[in-house]
Short mmCIF file of C-alpha atoms and ligand atoms in Angstrom, two decimals:
data_model
loop_
_atom_site.label_atom_id
_atom_site.label_comp_id
_atom_site.label_asym_id
_atom_site.label_seq_id
_atom_site.Cartn_x
_atom_site.Cartn_y
_atom_site.Cartn_z
CA MET A 1 38.13 16.09 -2.10
CA ASN A 2 37.66 19.49 -0.43
CA ALA A 3 36.52 20.14 3.13
CA THR A 4 32.87 20.65 2.14
CA ALA A 5 32.80 17.39 0.21
CA ILE A 6 34.41 15.54 3.11
CA ALA A 7 31.90 17.04 5.56
CA ALA A 8 29.02 16.03 3.27
CA GLN A 9 30.38 12.51 2.95
CA THR A 10 30.84 12.22 6.72
CA ALA A 11 27.28 13.41 7.30
CA GLU A 12 26.03 10.86 4.78
CA GLN A 13 28.04 8.08 6.41
CA SER A 14 26.79 8.92 9.88
CA ALA A 15 23.18 9.05 8.60
CA ALA A 16 23.69 5.60 7.05
CA ALA A 17 25.23 4.36 10.30
CA LYS A 18 22.18 5.57 12.22
CA ASP A 19 19.79 3.81 9.83
CA PHE A 20 19.86 0.37 11.44
CA LEU A 21 17.20 -0.85 8.99
CA PRO A 22 18.18 0.29 5.49
CA LEU A 23 15.25 -0.60 3.22
CA GLU A 24 15.66 -0.87 -0.53
CA GLY A 25 11.92 -0.43 -1.15
CA THR A 26 8.76 -2.53 -1.24
CA ASP A 27 9.51 -6.05 -2.47
CA TYR A 28 5.90 -7.25 -2.82
CA VAL A 29 2.45 -6.92 -1.30
CA GLU A 30 0.76 -10.21 -0.40
CA PHE A 31 -3.02 -10.48 -0.15
CA TYR A 32 -4.84 -13.32 1.58
CA VAL A 33 -7.97 -13.93 -0.46
CA GLY A 34 -10.85 -16.37 -0.78
CA ASN A 35 -9.96 -17.40 -4.32
CA ALA A 36 -6.42 -16.61 -5.46
CA LYS A 37 -6.93 -17.87 -9.00
CA GLN A 38 -9.74 -15.41 -9.62
CA ALA A 39 -8.07 -12.55 -7.69
CA ALA A 40 -4.93 -12.92 -9.83
CA HIS A 41 -7.12 -12.75 -12.92
CA TYR A 42 -8.71 -9.53 -11.63
CA TYR A 43 -5.36 -7.80 -11.06
CA MET A 44 -4.24 -8.85 -14.53
CA SER A 45 -7.40 -7.98 -16.42
CA ALA A 46 -8.43 -4.85 -14.46
CA PHE A 47 -5.09 -3.39 -13.29
CA GLY A 48 -2.73 -4.57 -16.04
CA PHE A 49 -0.45 -6.86 -14.03
CA GLN A 50 1.38 -9.67 -15.86
CA ALA A 51 1.60 -13.31 -14.76
CA LEU A 52 4.94 -14.00 -13.04
CA ALA A 53 5.07 -17.06 -10.78
CA TYR A 54 2.91 -19.70 -9.15
CA ALA A 55 3.26 -21.81 -6.01
CA GLY A 56 0.90 -24.62 -4.97
CA PRO A 57 0.61 -28.39 -4.72
CA GLU A 58 2.23 -28.76 -8.16
CA THR A 59 5.38 -27.03 -6.87
CA GLY A 60 5.47 -28.88 -3.55
CA VAL A 61 3.48 -26.32 -1.51
CA LYS A 62 0.64 -28.45 -0.21
CA ASP A 63 -1.45 -26.09 1.93
CA ARG A 64 -1.94 -23.02 -0.25
CA ALA A 65 -1.93 -21.56 -3.75
CA SER A 66 -0.09 -18.31 -4.50
CA TYR A 67 -0.02 -16.34 -7.73
CA ALA A 68 2.62 -13.60 -8.16
CA VAL A 69 1.78 -10.90 -10.71
CA ARG A 70 3.97 -7.97 -11.71
CA GLN A 71 3.77 -4.56 -13.36
CA HIS A 72 7.08 -2.70 -13.64
CA LYS A 73 8.39 -2.62 -10.03
CA LEU A 74 5.05 -3.56 -8.46
CA THR A 75 4.65 -7.17 -7.39
CA PHE A 76 1.43 -8.48 -5.87
CA VAL A 77 0.99 -12.01 -4.50
CA LEU A 78 -2.51 -13.47 -4.18
CA THR A 79 -2.64 -16.35 -1.73
CA THR A 80 -5.43 -18.64 -0.61
CA ALA A 81 -5.66 -21.65 1.72
CA LEU A 82 -6.53 -25.01 0.16
CA ARG A 83 -8.35 -26.27 3.23
CA SER A 84 -10.59 -24.68 5.86
CA ASP A 85 -8.52 -25.51 8.95
CA HIS A 86 -5.67 -23.19 8.05
CA PRO A 87 -4.50 -19.78 9.39
CA ILE A 88 -4.94 -18.26 5.91
CA ALA A 89 -8.58 -19.41 5.85
CA ASP A 90 -9.02 -17.93 9.35
CA HIS A 91 -7.54 -14.63 8.14
CA VAL A 92 -9.99 -14.49 5.22
CA HIS A 93 -12.87 -15.43 7.53
CA ARG A 94 -11.98 -12.59 9.93
CA HIS A 95 -11.02 -9.87 7.47
CA GLY A 96 -12.30 -10.78 4.03
CA ASP A 97 -9.76 -10.33 1.25
CA GLY A 98 -6.99 -8.04 2.45
CA VAL A 99 -3.32 -7.27 2.74
CA LYS A 100 -1.37 -9.75 4.87
CA ALA A 101 2.25 -8.79 4.16
CA LEU A 102 3.91 -5.54 3.25
CA SER A 103 7.24 -7.07 2.25
CA LEU A 104 10.37 -4.96 2.27
CA ARG A 105 13.57 -5.54 0.29
CA VAL A 106 16.70 -5.58 2.43
CA ALA A 107 20.36 -6.46 1.89
CA ASP A 108 20.37 -8.67 5.01
CA ALA A 109 17.11 -10.23 6.25
CA THR A 110 18.81 -11.78 9.30
CA GLN A 111 20.15 -8.43 10.43
CA ALA A 112 16.76 -6.75 9.77
CA TRP A 113 15.07 -9.35 12.01
CA ASN A 114 17.76 -9.05 14.70
CA GLU A 115 17.65 -5.25 14.78
CA THR A 116 13.85 -4.99 14.89
CA THR A 117 13.14 -7.82 17.35
CA ARG A 118 15.91 -6.48 19.61
CA ARG A 119 13.99 -3.19 19.66
CA GLY A 120 10.73 -4.86 20.62
CA ALA A 121 9.14 -6.15 17.41
CA LYS A 122 7.13 -9.36 17.80
CA SER A 123 8.63 -12.00 15.54
CA TYR A 124 6.43 -13.44 12.80
CA MET A 125 9.11 -15.51 11.08
CA GLU A 126 12.66 -16.20 12.18
CA PRO A 127 15.22 -15.79 9.38
CA LYS A 128 14.59 -18.64 6.96
CA ARG A 129 16.98 -19.67 4.17
CA MET A 130 15.14 -20.92 1.10
CA GLN A 131 17.05 -22.56 -1.70
CA ASP A 132 16.52 -23.95 -5.17
CA GLU A 133 18.71 -24.34 -8.25
CA GLN A 134 18.47 -20.55 -8.79
CA GLY A 135 20.19 -19.71 -5.53
CA GLU A 136 19.24 -18.70 -2.02
CA LEU A 137 16.65 -16.26 -0.71
CA VAL A 138 16.46 -15.29 2.96
CA MET A 139 13.17 -14.20 4.49
CA SER A 140 12.22 -13.06 7.99
CA GLY A 141 9.23 -11.21 9.39
CA ILE A 142 7.72 -9.17 12.21
CA HIS A 143 4.17 -8.29 13.19
CA THR A 144 2.74 -4.80 12.72
CA TYR A 145 -0.83 -3.46 13.25
CA GLY A 146 -3.71 -5.97 13.34
CA ASP A 147 -2.86 -9.26 11.66
CA THR A 148 -0.60 -7.48 9.15
CA VAL A 149 3.10 -8.33 8.94
CA HIS A 150 6.29 -6.99 7.44
CA LEU A 151 8.47 -9.56 5.72
CA PHE A 152 12.13 -8.76 5.09
CA ILE A 153 13.28 -10.20 1.77
CA GLU A 154 16.94 -10.68 0.94
CA ARG A 155 17.28 -11.74 -2.70
CA LYS A 156 20.81 -10.70 -3.62
CA ASN A 157 21.87 -14.34 -4.03
CA TYR A 158 18.74 -15.42 -5.85
CA ALA A 159 18.36 -15.40 -9.64
CA GLY A 160 15.00 -17.18 -10.00
CA VAL A 161 11.79 -15.63 -11.29
CA PHE A 162 10.32 -14.92 -7.82
CA MET A 163 11.34 -17.15 -4.92
CA PRO A 164 11.98 -20.79 -4.07
CA GLY A 165 8.73 -22.78 -4.01
CA TYR A 166 7.41 -20.89 -7.05
CA ARG A 167 7.68 -21.76 -10.71
CA ALA A 168 7.51 -19.34 -13.62
CA TRP A 169 3.92 -18.80 -14.70
CA SER A 170 2.66 -17.25 -17.90
CA ASN A 171 -0.23 -17.63 -20.26
CA PRO A 172 0.57 -16.42 -23.77
CA GLU A 173 -3.13 -16.78 -24.63
CA PHE A 174 -4.04 -14.18 -21.99
CA ALA A 175 -1.63 -11.28 -21.54
CA PRO A 176 -3.47 -7.98 -20.99
CA SER A 177 -1.37 -4.88 -21.63
CA ASP A 178 -0.06 -2.96 -18.63
CA CYS A 179 -1.66 0.24 -17.26
CA GLY A 180 1.54 2.18 -16.57
CA LEU A 181 1.57 1.43 -12.84
CA LEU A 182 5.22 1.66 -11.76
CA TYR A 183 5.89 1.10 -8.05
CA VAL A 184 4.39 1.33 -4.56
CA ASP A 185 4.36 4.99 -3.48
CA HIS A 186 2.98 4.39 0.03
CA CYS A 187 0.77 1.99 2.01
CA VAL A 188 -1.68 3.30 4.59
CA GLY A 189 -2.69 1.52 7.79
CA ASN A 190 -5.95 2.11 9.66
CA VAL A 191 -5.57 1.59 13.41
CA GLY A 192 -8.05 1.80 16.30
CA TRP A 193 -9.00 4.66 18.62
CA ASN A 194 -5.92 6.18 20.33
CA GLN A 195 -3.65 3.71 18.54
CA MET A 196 -1.99 6.09 16.06
CA ASN A 197 0.69 7.33 18.44
CA PRO A 198 1.64 3.86 19.75
CA TRP A 199 2.12 2.75 16.13
CA VAL A 200 4.06 5.91 15.29
CA LYS A 201 6.32 5.02 18.21
CA PHE A 202 6.63 1.44 16.89
CA TYR A 203 7.81 2.66 13.48
CA GLU A 204 10.19 5.14 15.10
CA GLU A 205 11.71 2.86 17.69
CA VAL A 206 11.50 -0.57 16.12
CA MET A 207 12.09 0.34 12.47
CA GLY A 208 13.95 3.67 12.66
CA PHE A 209 11.27 5.55 10.68
CA LYS A 210 10.59 9.27 11.03
CA ASN A 211 7.27 11.10 11.31
CA ILE A 212 7.43 13.42 8.29
CA LEU A 213 3.86 14.78 8.22
CA SER A 214 0.88 14.96 10.56
CA PHE A 215 -2.77 15.74 9.98
CA ASP A 216 -5.21 16.27 12.81
CA ASP A 217 -8.97 16.33 12.85
CA GLU A 218 -8.90 20.08 12.09
CA ASP A 219 -7.24 19.29 8.76
CA ILE A 220 -9.31 16.23 7.98
CA SER A 221 -12.88 16.64 8.97
CA THR A 222 -16.14 17.05 7.17
CA GLU A 223 -19.58 17.52 8.57
CA TYR A 224 -19.76 13.92 9.72
CA SER A 225 -16.37 12.29 9.60
CA ALA A 226 -12.94 12.94 11.00
CA LEU A 227 -9.61 11.18 11.14
CA MET A 228 -6.06 11.82 12.25
CA SER A 229 -3.04 10.71 10.30
CA LYS A 230 0.74 10.64 10.66
CA VAL A 231 3.07 9.76 7.80
CA MET A 232 6.02 7.54 8.74
CA SER A 233 9.01 7.34 6.41
CA SER A 234 11.99 5.00 6.40
CA GLY A 235 15.40 6.59 7.01
CA ASN A 236 16.17 6.78 3.28
CA GLY A 237 12.60 7.77 2.30
CA PHE A 238 12.04 4.72 0.06
CA VAL A 239 9.18 3.34 2.17
CA LYS A 240 6.30 5.43 3.51
CA PHE A 241 3.53 4.23 5.83
CA PRO A 242 0.87 6.78 6.80
CA ILE A 243 -1.11 5.66 9.88
CA ASN A 244 -4.75 6.75 10.33
CA GLU A 245 -6.95 6.61 13.39
CA PRO A 246 -10.59 7.68 13.65
CA ALA A 247 -11.47 10.97 15.33
CA GLU A 248 -14.75 12.08 16.90
CA GLY A 249 -17.25 13.23 14.31
CA LYS A 250 -21.00 13.54 14.25
CA ARG A 251 -21.37 10.07 12.80
CA LYS A 252 -19.35 6.99 11.95
CA SER A 253 -16.11 7.90 10.18
CA GLN A 254 -14.62 6.07 7.22
CA VAL A 255 -11.84 4.64 9.43
CA GLU A 256 -14.43 3.25 11.85
CA GLU A 257 -16.33 1.71 8.96
CA PHE A 258 -13.08 0.04 7.83
CA LEU A 259 -12.28 -1.24 11.35
CA ASP A 260 -15.81 -2.56 11.66
CA PHE A 261 -15.85 -4.46 8.35
CA TYR A 262 -12.19 -5.53 8.39
CA ASN A 263 -12.80 -6.72 11.94
CA GLY A 264 -9.74 -4.90 13.22
CA GLU A 265 -6.75 -2.88 12.10
CA GLY A 266 -5.32 -3.34 8.64
CA CYS A 267 -4.04 -1.87 5.41
CA GLN A 268 -6.52 0.70 4.08
CA HIS A 269 -4.93 1.54 0.75
CA VAL A 270 -1.91 0.96 -1.41
CA ALA A 271 -0.85 3.93 -3.56
CA MET A 272 0.63 3.02 -6.93
CA ALA A 273 2.69 5.53 -8.92
CA THR A 274 2.33 6.35 -12.61
CA ASN A 275 4.08 8.82 -14.93
CA ASP A 276 0.90 9.53 -16.90
CA ILE A 277 -2.16 9.48 -14.69
CA VAL A 278 -4.61 10.42 -17.46
CA LYS A 279 -3.53 7.47 -19.59
CA THR A 280 -3.37 5.09 -16.60
CA VAL A 281 -6.79 6.02 -15.23
CA ARG A 282 -8.41 5.90 -18.66
CA SER A 283 -7.03 2.42 -19.11
CA LEU A 284 -8.09 1.24 -15.63
CA MET A 285 -11.61 2.61 -16.10
CA SER A 286 -12.00 0.89 -19.46
CA ARG A 287 -11.11 -2.39 -17.71
CA GLY A 288 -13.76 -1.92 -15.06
CA VAL A 289 -11.89 -0.33 -12.11
CA GLU A 290 -14.29 2.00 -10.30
CA PHE A 291 -13.16 5.30 -8.80
CA LEU A 292 -14.55 7.80 -6.32
CA LYS A 293 -16.04 10.84 -7.99
CA VAL A 294 -15.84 14.37 -6.65
CA PRO A 295 -18.48 16.86 -7.84
CA THR A 296 -17.45 18.70 -11.03
CA THR A 297 -17.54 21.97 -9.03
CA TYR A 298 -14.17 20.78 -7.64
CA TYR A 299 -12.67 21.91 -10.95
CA ASP A 300 -14.29 25.37 -11.04
CA ASP A 301 -11.55 27.04 -9.00
CA LEU A 302 -8.91 24.30 -9.17
CA LEU A 303 -6.27 26.39 -10.94
CA ASP A 304 -6.79 29.25 -8.47
CA ARG A 305 -6.06 26.77 -5.68
CA VAL A 306 -3.08 24.90 -7.16
CA GLY A 307 -1.66 27.35 -9.73
CA SER A 308 -0.71 26.41 -13.26
CA ILE A 309 -0.17 22.74 -14.13
CA ASP A 310 1.19 20.99 -17.23
CA GLU A 311 -1.96 18.94 -17.84
CA ASP A 312 -5.11 20.02 -19.65
CA LEU A 313 -7.95 20.53 -17.22
CA GLU A 314 -10.59 18.85 -19.37
CA PRO A 315 -9.36 15.21 -19.12
CA LEU A 316 -8.74 15.65 -15.39
CA LYS A 317 -12.32 16.80 -14.97
CA GLU A 318 -13.67 14.05 -17.20
CA LEU A 319 -11.86 11.34 -15.20
CA GLY A 320 -12.26 12.99 -11.78
CA ILE A 321 -8.49 13.26 -11.14
CA LEU A 322 -7.58 15.41 -8.12
CA VAL A 323 -4.66 17.87 -7.91
CA ASP A 324 -2.82 19.29 -4.91
CA ARG A 325 0.28 21.42 -4.47
CA ASP A 326 2.88 21.72 -1.73
CA ASN A 327 6.13 23.72 -1.44
CA GLU A 328 8.01 21.37 -3.74
CA GLY A 329 5.60 20.87 -6.59
CA TYR A 330 2.23 19.28 -7.24
CA LEU A 331 0.64 15.85 -7.44
CA LEU A 332 -2.28 14.26 -9.22
CA GLN A 333 -4.22 11.47 -7.54
CA LEU A 334 -7.37 9.39 -7.69
CA PHE A 335 -8.82 6.77 -5.37
CA SER A 336 -10.58 3.58 -6.35
CA LYS A 337 -13.68 2.30 -4.67
CA PRO A 338 -13.03 -0.70 -2.39
CA VAL A 339 -11.94 -3.68 -4.48
CA GLU A 340 -13.95 -6.22 -2.51
CA ASP A 341 -17.52 -6.30 -1.25
CA ARG A 342 -16.54 -5.27 2.27
CA PRO A 343 -15.82 -1.50 2.37
CA THR A 344 -12.14 -2.11 3.22
CA LEU A 345 -9.05 -2.08 0.96
CA PHE A 346 -8.85 0.32 -1.98
CA PHE A 347 -6.10 1.69 -4.24
CA GLU A 348 -4.74 5.14 -4.95
CA ILE A 349 -3.23 6.11 -8.29
CA ILE A 350 -0.69 8.91 -7.87
CA GLN A 351 1.53 10.95 -10.17
CA ARG A 352 4.04 13.17 -8.41
CA LYS A 353 5.37 16.26 -10.10
CA GLY A 354 7.74 17.42 -7.39
CA ALA A 355 5.28 17.22 -4.49
CA LYS A 356 6.30 14.89 -1.67
CA SER A 357 3.06 15.24 0.31
CA PHE A 358 -0.19 13.25 0.22
CA GLY A 359 -2.92 15.53 -1.11
CA LYS A 360 -4.11 17.27 2.04
CA GLY A 361 -5.92 19.88 -0.07
CA ASN A 362 -8.12 17.11 -1.48
CA PHE A 363 -9.11 15.48 1.79
CA LYS A 364 -12.33 17.38 2.28
CA ALA A 365 -13.68 16.86 -1.26
CA LEU A 366 -12.55 13.27 -1.12
CA PHE A 367 -14.04 12.43 2.25
CA GLU A 368 -17.33 13.92 1.22
CA ALA A 369 -17.26 11.57 -1.77
CA ILE A 370 -16.47 8.64 0.58
CA GLU A 371 -19.35 9.65 2.84
CA ARG A 372 -21.77 9.58 -0.08
CA GLU A 373 -20.65 5.98 -0.66
CA GLN A 374 -20.96 5.16 3.06
CA GLU A 375 -24.43 6.62 3.06
CA ALA A 376 -25.40 4.44 0.09
CA ARG A 377 -24.21 1.42 2.15
CA GLY A 378 -26.18 2.61 5.19
CA ASN A 379 -23.00 2.86 7.29
CA ILE A 380 -22.96 6.48 8.39
FE1 FE2 B 401 -2.60 7.77 0.03
#
């Protein structure tokens, strides 16, 4: 090994040493919902997830029912309370259906809990060892914005289908094909007025994240609406959490509308990656997923704005797919309408072709599309 290689290795080792919370990626996203059986069906039929595992009274879990569904590396868990006097029922009463847990895969869930609580995180769950005949899974958790939590999942000694308490679940009679959704690209949190920087500090100090991008109200404002956003990334870049807060605009901004209807801070959108956005979006649309539409004039000067791209323009225009470029490449993206009746959680479909950013060039066109929806709801 020459001197340069040794120096590179030393730098890598010291970076790893500094990362006190090495995250291996998103393990699963858990939603608390009013009816988990039907929500699971929706994610399977509309988004192409496959049945994976079930927990409920039949598996010894008496107070709730949970359905885990999977598509490539994306795992969603839909959970509901079985009785009214239960914290999950309270969560649904307060927020409607929404994201409860952004669960992160770690090599050591005890260490993750120790390191984060030592730095000021509020504990949600002390490290808990869960066992069945398939091995042992360790889980711990901390609170983040609103009623949302991060669970740390250590599954290196577990060989079962999902986790102890669950049994394998499948229905050969109903197995919709997948939509090419691959993994969680990023999850965005909406926080209250003047709360973005405190949460940026939380992710920096408690979880060792870095602020890799910032947008202020100059970047993200339309005639009526404004917001500010900072993108937080884990030390190794595997997990990204942009944080939005509302900014002063002429009228109620989309973040305020979310905070109002979610009854507090929470997860605004989950971005799911694909390698073929045209195929994925076509498939999602044919299954009933609804997307925001920008005016077709968006495409008139698109190539002047973003330069040449591999894709044909026509299908992008037909499906309303947005394109943006940064120094490293470009990305294609599209946003769903909210997936519940409250104007709260929605999904982003994203295909990255080198770009590591989040589509800043699309914000204005996009927010104007959101405002048209807000206006139709009478919330602007
Ligand atoms: Fe996003």
